[in-house]
Short mmCIF file of C-alpha atoms in Angstrom, two decimals:
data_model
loop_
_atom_site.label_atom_id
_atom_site.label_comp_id
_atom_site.label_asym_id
_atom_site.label_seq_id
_atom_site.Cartn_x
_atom_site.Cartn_y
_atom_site.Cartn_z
CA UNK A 1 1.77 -63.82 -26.69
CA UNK A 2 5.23 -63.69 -24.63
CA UNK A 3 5.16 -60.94 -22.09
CA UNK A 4 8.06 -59.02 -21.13
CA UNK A 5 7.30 -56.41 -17.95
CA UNK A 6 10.38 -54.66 -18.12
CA UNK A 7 9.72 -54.08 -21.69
CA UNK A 8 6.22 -52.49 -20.93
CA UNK A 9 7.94 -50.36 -17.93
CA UNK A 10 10.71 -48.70 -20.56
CA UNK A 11 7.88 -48.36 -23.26
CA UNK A 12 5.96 -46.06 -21.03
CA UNK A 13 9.37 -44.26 -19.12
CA UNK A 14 8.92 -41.35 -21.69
CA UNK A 15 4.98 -40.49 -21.21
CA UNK A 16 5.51 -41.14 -17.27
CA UNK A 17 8.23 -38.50 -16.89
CA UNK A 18 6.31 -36.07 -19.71
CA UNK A 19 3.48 -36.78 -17.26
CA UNK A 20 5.01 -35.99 -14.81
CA UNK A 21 6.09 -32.45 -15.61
CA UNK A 22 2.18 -32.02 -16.39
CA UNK A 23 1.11 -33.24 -13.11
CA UNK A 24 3.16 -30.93 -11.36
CA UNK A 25 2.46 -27.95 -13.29
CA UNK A 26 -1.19 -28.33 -12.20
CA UNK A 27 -0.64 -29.49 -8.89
CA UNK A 28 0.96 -26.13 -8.29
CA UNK A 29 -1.98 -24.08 -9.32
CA UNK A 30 -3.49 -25.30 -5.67
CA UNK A 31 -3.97 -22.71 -3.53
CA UNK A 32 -1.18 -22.28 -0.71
CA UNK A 33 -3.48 -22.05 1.79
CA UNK A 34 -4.87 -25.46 1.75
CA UNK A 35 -2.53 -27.08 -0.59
CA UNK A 36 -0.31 -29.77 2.21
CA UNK A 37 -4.54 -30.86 2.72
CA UNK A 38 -5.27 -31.21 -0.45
CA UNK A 39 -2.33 -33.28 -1.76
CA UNK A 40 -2.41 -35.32 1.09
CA UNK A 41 -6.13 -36.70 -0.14
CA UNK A 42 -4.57 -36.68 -3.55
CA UNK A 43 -1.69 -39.03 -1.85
CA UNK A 44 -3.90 -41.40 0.03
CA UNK A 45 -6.87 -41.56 -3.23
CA UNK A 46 -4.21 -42.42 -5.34
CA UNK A 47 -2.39 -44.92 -2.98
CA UNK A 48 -5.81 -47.09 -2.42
CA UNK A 49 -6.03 -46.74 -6.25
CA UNK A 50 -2.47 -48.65 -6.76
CA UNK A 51 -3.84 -50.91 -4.15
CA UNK A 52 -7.14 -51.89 -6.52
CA UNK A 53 -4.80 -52.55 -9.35
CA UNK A 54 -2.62 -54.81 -7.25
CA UNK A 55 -5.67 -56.73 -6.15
CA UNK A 56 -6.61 -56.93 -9.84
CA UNK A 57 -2.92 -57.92 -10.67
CA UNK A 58 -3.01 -60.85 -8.43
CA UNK A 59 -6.40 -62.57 -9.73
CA UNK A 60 -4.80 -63.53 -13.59
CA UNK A 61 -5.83 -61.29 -15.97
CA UNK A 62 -5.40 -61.69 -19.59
CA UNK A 63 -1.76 -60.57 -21.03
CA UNK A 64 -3.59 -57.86 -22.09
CA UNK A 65 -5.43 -56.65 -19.20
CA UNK A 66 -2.13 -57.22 -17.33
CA UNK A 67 0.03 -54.93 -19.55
CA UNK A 68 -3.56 -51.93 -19.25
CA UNK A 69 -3.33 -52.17 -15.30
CA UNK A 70 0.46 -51.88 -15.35
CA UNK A 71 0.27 -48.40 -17.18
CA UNK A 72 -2.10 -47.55 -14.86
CA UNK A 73 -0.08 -48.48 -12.47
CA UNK A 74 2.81 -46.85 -13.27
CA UNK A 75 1.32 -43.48 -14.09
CA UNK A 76 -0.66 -43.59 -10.68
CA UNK A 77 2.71 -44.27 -8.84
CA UNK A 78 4.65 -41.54 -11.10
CA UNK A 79 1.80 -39.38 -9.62
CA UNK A 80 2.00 -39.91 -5.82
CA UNK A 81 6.37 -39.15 -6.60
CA UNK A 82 5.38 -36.09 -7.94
CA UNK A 83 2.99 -35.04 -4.70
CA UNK A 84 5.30 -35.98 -2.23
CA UNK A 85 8.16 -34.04 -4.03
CA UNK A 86 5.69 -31.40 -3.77
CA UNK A 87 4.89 -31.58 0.09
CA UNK A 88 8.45 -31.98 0.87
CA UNK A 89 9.05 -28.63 -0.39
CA UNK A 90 5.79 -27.08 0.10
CA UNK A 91 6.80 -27.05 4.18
CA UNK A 92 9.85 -24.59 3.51
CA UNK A 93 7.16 -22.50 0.90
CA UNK A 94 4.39 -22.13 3.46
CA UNK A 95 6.74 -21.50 6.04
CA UNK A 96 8.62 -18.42 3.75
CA UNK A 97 4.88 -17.41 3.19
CA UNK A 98 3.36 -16.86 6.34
CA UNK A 99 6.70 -15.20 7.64
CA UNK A 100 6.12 -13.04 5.20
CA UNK A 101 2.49 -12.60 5.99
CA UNK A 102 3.21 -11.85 9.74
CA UNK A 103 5.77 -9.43 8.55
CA UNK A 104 3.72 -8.00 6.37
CA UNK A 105 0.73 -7.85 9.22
CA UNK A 106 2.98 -6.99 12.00
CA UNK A 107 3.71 -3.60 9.87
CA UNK A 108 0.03 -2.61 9.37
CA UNK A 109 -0.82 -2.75 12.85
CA UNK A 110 2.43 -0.66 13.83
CA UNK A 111 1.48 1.87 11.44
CA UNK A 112 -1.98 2.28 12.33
CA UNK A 113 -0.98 2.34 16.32
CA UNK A 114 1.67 4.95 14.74
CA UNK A 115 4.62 3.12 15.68
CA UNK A 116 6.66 4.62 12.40
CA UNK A 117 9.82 3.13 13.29
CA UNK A 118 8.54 -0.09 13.92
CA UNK A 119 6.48 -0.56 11.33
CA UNK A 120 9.34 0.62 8.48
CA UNK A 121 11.13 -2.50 9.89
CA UNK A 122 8.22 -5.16 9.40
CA UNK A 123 7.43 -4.00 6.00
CA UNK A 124 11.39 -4.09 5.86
CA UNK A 125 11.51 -7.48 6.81
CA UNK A 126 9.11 -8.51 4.73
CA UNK A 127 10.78 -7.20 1.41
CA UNK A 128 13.59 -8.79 2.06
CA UNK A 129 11.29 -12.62 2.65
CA UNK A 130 9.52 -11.62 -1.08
CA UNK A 131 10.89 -8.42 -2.91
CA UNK A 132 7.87 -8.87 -4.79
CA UNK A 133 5.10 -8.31 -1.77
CA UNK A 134 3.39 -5.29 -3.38
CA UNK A 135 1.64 -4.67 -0.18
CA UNK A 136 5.11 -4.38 1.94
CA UNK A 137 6.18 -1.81 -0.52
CA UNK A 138 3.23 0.27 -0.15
CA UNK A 139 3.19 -0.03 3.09
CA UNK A 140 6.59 1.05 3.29
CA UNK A 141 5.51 4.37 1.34
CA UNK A 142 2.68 5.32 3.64
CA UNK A 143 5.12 4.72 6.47
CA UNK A 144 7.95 7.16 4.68
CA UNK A 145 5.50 9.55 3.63
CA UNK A 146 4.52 10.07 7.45
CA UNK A 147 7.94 10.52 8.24
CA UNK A 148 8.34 13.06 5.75
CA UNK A 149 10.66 11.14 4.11
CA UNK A 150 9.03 11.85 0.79
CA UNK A 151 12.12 11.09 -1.89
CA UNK A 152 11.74 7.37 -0.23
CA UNK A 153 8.14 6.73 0.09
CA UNK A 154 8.25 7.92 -4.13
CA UNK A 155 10.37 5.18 -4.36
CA UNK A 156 8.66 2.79 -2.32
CA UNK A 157 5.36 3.51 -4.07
CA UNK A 158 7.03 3.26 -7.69
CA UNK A 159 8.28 0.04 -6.38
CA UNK A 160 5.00 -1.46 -5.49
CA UNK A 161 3.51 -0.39 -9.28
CA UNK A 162 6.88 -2.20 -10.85
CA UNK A 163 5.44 -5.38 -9.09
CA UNK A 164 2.00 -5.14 -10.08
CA UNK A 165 1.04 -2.17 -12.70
CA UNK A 166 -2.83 -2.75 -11.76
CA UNK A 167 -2.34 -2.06 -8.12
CA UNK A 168 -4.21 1.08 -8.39
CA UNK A 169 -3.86 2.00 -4.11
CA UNK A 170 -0.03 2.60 -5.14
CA UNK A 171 -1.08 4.92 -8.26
CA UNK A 172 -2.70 6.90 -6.12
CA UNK A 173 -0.23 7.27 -2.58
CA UNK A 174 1.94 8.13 -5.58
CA UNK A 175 0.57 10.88 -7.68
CA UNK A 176 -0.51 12.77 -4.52
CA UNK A 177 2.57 12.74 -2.95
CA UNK A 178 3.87 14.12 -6.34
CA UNK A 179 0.70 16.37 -6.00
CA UNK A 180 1.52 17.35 -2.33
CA UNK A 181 5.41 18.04 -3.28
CA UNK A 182 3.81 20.92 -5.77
CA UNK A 183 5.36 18.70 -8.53
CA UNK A 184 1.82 18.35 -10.71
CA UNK A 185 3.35 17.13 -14.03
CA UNK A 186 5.18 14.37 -12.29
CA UNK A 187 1.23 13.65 -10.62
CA UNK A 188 -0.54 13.68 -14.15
CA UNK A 189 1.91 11.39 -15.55
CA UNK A 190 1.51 9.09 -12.47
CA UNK A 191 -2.35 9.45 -12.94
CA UNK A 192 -2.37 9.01 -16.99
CA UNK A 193 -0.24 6.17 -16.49
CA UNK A 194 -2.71 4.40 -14.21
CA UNK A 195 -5.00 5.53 -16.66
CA UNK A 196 -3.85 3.70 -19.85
CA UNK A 197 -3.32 0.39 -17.67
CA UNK A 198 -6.87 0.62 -17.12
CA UNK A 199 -9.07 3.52 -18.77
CA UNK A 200 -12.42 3.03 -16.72
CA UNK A 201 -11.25 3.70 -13.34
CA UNK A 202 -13.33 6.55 -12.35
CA UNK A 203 -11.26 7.90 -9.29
CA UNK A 204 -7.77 7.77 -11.59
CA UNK A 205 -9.48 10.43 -14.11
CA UNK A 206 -11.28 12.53 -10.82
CA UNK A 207 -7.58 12.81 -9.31
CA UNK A 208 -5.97 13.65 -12.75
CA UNK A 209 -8.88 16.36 -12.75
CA UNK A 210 -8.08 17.71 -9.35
CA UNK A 211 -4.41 18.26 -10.54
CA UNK A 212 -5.37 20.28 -13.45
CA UNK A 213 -8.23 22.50 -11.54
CA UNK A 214 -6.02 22.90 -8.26
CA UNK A 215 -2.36 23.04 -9.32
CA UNK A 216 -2.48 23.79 -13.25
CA UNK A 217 -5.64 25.78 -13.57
CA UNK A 218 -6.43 24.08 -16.66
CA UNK A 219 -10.06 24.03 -16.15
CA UNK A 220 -10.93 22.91 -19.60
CA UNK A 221 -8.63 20.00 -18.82
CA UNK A 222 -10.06 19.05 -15.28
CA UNK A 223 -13.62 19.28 -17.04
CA UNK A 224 -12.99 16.59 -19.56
CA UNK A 225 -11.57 14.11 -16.71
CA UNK A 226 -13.98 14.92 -14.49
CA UNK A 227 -16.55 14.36 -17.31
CA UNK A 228 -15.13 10.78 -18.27
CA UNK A 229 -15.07 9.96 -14.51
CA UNK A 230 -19.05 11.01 -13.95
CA UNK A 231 -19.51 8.95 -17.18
CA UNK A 232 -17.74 5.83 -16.00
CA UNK A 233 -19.64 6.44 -12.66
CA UNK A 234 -22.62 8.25 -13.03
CA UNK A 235 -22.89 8.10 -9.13
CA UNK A 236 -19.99 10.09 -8.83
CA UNK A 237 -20.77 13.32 -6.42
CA UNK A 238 -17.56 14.53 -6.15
CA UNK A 239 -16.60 14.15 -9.86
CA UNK A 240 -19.59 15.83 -10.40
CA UNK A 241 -19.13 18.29 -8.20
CA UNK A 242 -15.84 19.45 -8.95
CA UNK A 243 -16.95 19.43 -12.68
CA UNK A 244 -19.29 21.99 -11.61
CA UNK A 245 -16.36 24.11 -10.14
CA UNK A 246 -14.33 23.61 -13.62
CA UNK A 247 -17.79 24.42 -15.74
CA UNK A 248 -18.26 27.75 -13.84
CA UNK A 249 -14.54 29.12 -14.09
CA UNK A 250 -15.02 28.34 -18.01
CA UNK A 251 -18.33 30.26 -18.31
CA UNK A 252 -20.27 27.93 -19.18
CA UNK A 253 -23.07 28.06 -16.15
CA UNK A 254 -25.59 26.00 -17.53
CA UNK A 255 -23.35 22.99 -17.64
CA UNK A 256 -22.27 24.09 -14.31
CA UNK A 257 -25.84 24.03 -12.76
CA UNK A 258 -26.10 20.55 -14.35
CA UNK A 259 -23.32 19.16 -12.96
CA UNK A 260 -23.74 20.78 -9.10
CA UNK A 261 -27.42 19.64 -9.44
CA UNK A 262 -26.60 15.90 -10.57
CA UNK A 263 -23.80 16.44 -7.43
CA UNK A 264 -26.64 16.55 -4.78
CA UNK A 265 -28.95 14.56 -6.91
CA UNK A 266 -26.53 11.43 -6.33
CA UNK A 267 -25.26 12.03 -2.93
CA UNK A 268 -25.54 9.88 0.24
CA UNK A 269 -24.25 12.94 2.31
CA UNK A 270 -26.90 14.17 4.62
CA UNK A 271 -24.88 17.62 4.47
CA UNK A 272 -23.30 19.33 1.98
CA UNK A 273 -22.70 23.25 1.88
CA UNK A 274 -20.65 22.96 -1.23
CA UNK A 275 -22.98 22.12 -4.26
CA UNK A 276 -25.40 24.77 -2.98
CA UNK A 277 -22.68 27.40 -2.37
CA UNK A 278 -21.08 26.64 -5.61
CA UNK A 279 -24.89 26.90 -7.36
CA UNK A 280 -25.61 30.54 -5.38
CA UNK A 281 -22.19 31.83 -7.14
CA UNK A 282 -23.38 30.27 -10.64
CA UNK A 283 -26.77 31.90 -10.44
CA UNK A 284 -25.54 35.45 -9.10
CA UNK A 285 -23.15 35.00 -12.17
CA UNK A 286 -26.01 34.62 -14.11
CA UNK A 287 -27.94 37.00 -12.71
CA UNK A 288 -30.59 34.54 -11.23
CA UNK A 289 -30.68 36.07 -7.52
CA UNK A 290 -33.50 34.64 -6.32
CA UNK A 291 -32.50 31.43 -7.44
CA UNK A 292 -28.97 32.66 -5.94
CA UNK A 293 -30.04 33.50 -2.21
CA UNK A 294 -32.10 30.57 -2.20
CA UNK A 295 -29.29 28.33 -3.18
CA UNK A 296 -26.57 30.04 -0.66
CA UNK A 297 -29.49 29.70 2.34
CA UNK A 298 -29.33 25.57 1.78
CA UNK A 299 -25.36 26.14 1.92
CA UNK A 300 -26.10 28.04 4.98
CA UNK A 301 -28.37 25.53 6.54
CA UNK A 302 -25.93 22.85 5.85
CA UNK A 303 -23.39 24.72 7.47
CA UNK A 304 -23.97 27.22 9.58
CA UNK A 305 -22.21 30.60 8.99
CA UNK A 306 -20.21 29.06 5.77
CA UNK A 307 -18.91 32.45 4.67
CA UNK A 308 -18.28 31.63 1.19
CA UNK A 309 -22.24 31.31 1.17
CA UNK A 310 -23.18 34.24 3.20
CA UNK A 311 -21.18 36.02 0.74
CA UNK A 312 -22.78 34.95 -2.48
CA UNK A 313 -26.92 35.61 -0.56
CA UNK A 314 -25.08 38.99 0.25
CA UNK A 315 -24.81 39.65 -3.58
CA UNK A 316 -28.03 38.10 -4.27
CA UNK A 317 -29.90 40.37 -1.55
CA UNK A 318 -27.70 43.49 -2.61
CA UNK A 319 -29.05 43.05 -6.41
CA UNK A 320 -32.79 42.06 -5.20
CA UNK A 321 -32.94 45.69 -3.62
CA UNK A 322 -32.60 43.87 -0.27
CA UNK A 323 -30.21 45.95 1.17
CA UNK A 324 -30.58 44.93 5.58
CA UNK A 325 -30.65 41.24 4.35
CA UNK A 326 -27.40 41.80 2.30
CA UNK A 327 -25.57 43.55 5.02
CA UNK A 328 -26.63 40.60 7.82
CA UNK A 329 -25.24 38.22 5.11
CA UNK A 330 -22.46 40.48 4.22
CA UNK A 331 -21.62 40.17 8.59
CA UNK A 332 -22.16 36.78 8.47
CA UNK A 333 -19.54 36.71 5.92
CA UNK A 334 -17.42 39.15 7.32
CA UNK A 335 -16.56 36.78 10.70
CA UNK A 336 -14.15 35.12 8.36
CA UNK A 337 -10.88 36.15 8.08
CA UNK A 338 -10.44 35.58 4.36
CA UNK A 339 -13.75 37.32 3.63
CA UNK A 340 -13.46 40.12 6.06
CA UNK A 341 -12.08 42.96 3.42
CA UNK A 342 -14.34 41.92 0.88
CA UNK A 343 -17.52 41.36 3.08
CA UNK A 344 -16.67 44.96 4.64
CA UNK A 345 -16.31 46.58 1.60
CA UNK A 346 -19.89 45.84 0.51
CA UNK A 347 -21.40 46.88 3.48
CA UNK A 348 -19.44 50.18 3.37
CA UNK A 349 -21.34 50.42 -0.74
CA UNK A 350 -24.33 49.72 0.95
CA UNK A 351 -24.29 51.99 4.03
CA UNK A 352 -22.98 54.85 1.10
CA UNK A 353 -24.75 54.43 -1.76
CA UNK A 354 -25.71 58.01 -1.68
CA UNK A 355 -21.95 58.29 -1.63
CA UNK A 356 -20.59 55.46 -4.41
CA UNK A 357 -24.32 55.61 -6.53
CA UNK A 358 -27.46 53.74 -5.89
CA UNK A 359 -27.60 50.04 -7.19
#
């Protein structure tokens, strides 16, 4: 057999450069981090390998063996090429990557020392490196938004979703800065939108629900996304608890109870007035006052003087025929501002009820 090398290095040309594409695809799924280390080893492993076969080369091997070790050696040395094309520009890519990095990093601290100005100009800087740095953008919004420069942060947040849709931090800056500029039905789109990207996030349906319960007042609306949000999380408080709220401006107190009593059943708060205050006003509603004034007193010994909950053991004493415990709650009640009118006006029914009719 007559054996031609040049021959044998044209007959492989083709699957060496489709090889080569191959090689480089993977070699750029390496992490950037320790990629220049890793290809290096890849380098020198391969190197020592095309040393082997020119060992093997020199010691007469058959024709055939001799043509098997040239592929090899070919495709081994088509390989190293492709690294070192790799490392050459991998200097100028690590280098655009940790300037963005310290850009990026440079901003956080600034904003969290405050430094508004400052840090708007990192996260700046560090757009303009990688437009697509989702973190830069959303920095960028929490920066705006604390300047009160709410049209921009909007932008800024919307920018960070267009570069990645699951980055649910930016969903969130966004729809409550639509939420906080009274703009709700620009917030519920926000949150739905997060939503449909990915249906089980349990905090995207609780903020949807606060929307509807705070700003539209559709309770049976904030119910149902609260609801889905306990379900996805059935540790939840919060979800729970507001699902209580929604449940008791529907009517439907049972539900309500449930709800404010799986609250407190899954909370890692040591204190909470709110479950117990919200229970007092579902049991005086109905018309469970000892259950009522015992609820309010835990609201009250979570937080001392809450009038929200000195009002509701005012109505449960008033209705239990105890009328000094009523008007000490009623007081209680009364050193609030908001509650003042009300609170007085009940003591004045009590103090008269020769006057107004006994209860």
């Amino acid at each position: 057999m007559t054996f031609k090398p040049l021959e044998v290095l044209m007959r492989f040309s083709i699957r060496i450069a489709t090889g080569l594409v191959l090689i480089l695809a993977f070699l750029l799924f390496n992490t950037t981090t320790a990629l220049s280390q890793d290809l290096n080893q890849q380098k020198q492993a391969k190197r020592k390998q095309v040393t082997e076969i020119d060992a093997k080369l020199k010691s007469n091997p058959t024709p055939e063996e001799y043509e098997d070790l040239i592929k090899k050696r070919e495709k081994i040395v088509a390989e190293i090429k492709a690294i070192e094309k790799i490392m050459k520009s991998d200097d100028a890519t690590m280098k655009k990557i940790n300037a963005v990095k310290r850009a990026g990093n440079a901003g956080n601290s600034a904003l969290k020392l405050g430094q508004l100005p400052e840090a708007l100009n990192y996260y700046n800087k560090a757009i303009s490196l990688d437009s697509t740095f989702v973190r830069a953008h959303y920095g960028k919004g929490l920066t705006l938004k604390k300047q009160r420069k709410y049209k921009e942060a909007l932008a800024a947040f919307q920018a960070a979703i267009d570069n990645d849709p699951a980055y649910s931090s930016a969903y969130l800056a966004l729809g409550k800065t639509y939420n906080q500029l009274s703009q709700p039905d620009e917030a519920i789109a926000v949150y739905n939108q997060a939503i449909q990207y990915d249906p089980k996030d349990a905090k995207m349906h609780y903020m949807l629900g606060e929307v509807y319960q705070n700003k539209k007042k559709n309770y049976k609306k904030a119910s149902e996304s609260f609801q889905k949000a306990t379900q996805i999380n059935p540790a939840y408080d919060k979800a729970f608890y507001s699902l209580g709220v929604s449940l008791i401006e529907l009517g439907k107190l049972d539900q309500a109870v449930m709800a404010l009593e799986n609250a407190l059943a899954v909370t890692k708060k040591k204190r909470w007035e709110g479950p117990h205050y919200r229970l007092a006003a579902a049991y005086n509603k109905k018309s469970a006052y000892s259950k009522a004034k015992a609820a309010a007193i835990e609201a009250l010994n979570n937080k001392k003087n809450y009038a929200p909950a000195a009002y509701e053991a005012g109505k449960a004493c008033k209705e239990l025929g105890q009328f000094n415990q009523a008007i000490k709650y009623f007081g209680i009640a009364g050193k609030s501002r908001v509650w003042k009118k009300t609170a007085d006006y009940e003591i004045d029914l009590i103090k008269n009820r020769d006057k107004y009719g006994s209860y």
